CSV table of C-alpha atoms in Angstrom, one decimal:
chain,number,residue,atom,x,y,z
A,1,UNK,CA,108.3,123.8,98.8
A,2,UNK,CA,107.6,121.8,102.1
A,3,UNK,CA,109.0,122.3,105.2
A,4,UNK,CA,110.1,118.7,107.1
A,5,UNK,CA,109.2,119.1,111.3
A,6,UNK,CA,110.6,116.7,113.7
A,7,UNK,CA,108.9,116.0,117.4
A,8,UNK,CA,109.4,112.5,119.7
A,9,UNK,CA,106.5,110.0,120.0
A,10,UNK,CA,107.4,106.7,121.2
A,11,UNK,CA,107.8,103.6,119.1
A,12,UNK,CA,106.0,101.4,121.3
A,13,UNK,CA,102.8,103.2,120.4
A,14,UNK,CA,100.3,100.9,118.7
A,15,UNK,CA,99.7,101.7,114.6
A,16,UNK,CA,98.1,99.9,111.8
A,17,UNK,CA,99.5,100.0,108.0
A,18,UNK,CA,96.8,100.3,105.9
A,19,UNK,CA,97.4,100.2,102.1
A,20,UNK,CA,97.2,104.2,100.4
A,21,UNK,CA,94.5,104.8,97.7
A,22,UNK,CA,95.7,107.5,94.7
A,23,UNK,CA,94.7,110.7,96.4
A,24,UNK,CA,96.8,109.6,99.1
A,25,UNK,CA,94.2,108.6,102.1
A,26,UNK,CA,94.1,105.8,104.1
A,27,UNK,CA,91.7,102.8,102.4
A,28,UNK,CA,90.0,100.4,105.3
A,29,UNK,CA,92.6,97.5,104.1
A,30,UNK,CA,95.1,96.9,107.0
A,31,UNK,CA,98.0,95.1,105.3
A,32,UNK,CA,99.8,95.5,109.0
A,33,UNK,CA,99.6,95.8,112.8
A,34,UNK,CA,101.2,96.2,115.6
A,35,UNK,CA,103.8,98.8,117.4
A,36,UNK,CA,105.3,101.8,115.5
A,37,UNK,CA,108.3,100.1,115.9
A,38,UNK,CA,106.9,97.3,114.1
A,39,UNK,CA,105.5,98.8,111.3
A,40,UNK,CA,108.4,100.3,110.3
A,41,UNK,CA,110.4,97.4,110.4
A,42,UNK,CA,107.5,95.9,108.4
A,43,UNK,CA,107.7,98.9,105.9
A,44,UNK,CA,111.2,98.9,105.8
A,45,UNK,CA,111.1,95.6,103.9
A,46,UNK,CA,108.6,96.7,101.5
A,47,UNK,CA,110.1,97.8,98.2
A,48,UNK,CA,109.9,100.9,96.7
A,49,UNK,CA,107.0,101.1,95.0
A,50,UNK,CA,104.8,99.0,98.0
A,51,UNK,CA,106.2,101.9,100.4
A,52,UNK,CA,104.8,104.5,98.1
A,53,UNK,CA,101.1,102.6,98.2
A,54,UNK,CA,100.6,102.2,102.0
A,55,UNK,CA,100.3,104.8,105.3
A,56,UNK,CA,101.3,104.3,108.9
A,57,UNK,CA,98.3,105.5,111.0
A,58,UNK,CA,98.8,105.8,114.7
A,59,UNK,CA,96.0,104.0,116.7
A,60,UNK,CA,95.2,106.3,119.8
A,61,UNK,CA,97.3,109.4,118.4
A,62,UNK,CA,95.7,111.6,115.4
A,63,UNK,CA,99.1,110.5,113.8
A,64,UNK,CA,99.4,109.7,110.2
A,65,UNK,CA,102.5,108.6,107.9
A,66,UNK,CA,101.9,108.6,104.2
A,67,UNK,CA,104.1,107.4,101.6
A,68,UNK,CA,106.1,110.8,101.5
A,69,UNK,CA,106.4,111.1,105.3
A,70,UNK,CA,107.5,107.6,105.7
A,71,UNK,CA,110.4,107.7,103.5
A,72,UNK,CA,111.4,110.6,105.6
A,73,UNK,CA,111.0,108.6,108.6
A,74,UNK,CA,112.6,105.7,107.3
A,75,UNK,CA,115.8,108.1,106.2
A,76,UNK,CA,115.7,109.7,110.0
A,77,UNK,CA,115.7,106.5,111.8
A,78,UNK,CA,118.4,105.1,109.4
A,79,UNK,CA,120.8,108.1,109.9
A,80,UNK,CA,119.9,108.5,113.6
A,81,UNK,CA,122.9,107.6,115.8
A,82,UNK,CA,122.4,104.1,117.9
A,83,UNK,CA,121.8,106.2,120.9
A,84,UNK,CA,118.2,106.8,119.8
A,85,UNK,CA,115.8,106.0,122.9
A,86,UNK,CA,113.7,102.6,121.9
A,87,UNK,CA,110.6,105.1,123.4
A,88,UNK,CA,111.3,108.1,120.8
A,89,UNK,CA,110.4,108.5,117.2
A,90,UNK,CA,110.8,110.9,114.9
A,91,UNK,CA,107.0,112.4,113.7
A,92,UNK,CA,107.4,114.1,110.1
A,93,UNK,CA,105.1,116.5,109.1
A,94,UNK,CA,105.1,118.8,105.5
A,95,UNK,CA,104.0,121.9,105.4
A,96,UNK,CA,103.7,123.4,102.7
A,97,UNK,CA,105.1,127.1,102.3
């Protein structure tokens, strides 16, 4: 069972999409670039299955989103209400338990 934490980093933090291999790490392909914000958005438009092959790695953070965390990430930001800060993301980490 895993256990879903929230904490705030900012959107405007620089990240880089790279595309996911099987066991889930990060290849060297960068498929995308550019703010948190941004990669999102760029995610967002990905279907299913090209969600589920890439990660969203922070740049100067030791941040990383993988297919699992970012549809959690994607839900959050959908559901959140419009009053969310531009400056404030919601980090998702699984632990399992």
């Amino acid at each position: 069972m895993k256990a879903t934490t929230m904490t705030t980093y900012p959107l405007s933090e620089p990240a880089t999409i790279y595309a996911a291999e099987p066991s889930g790490d990060a290849t060297s392909e960068a498929v995308g670039q550019g703010t948190l914000e941004e990669c999102v958005d760029i995610v967002a438009d990905l279907s299913a299955d090209e969600q589920k092959s890439v990660i969203i790695q922070m740049d100067d953070i030791d941040l990383k989103f993988g297919p699992e965390e970012i549809s959690e990430l994607l839900r959050f930001l959908r559901e959140e209400t419009p009053g969310l800060s531009n400056t404030e993301i919601a980090e998702v980490k699984s632990a399992d338990l």
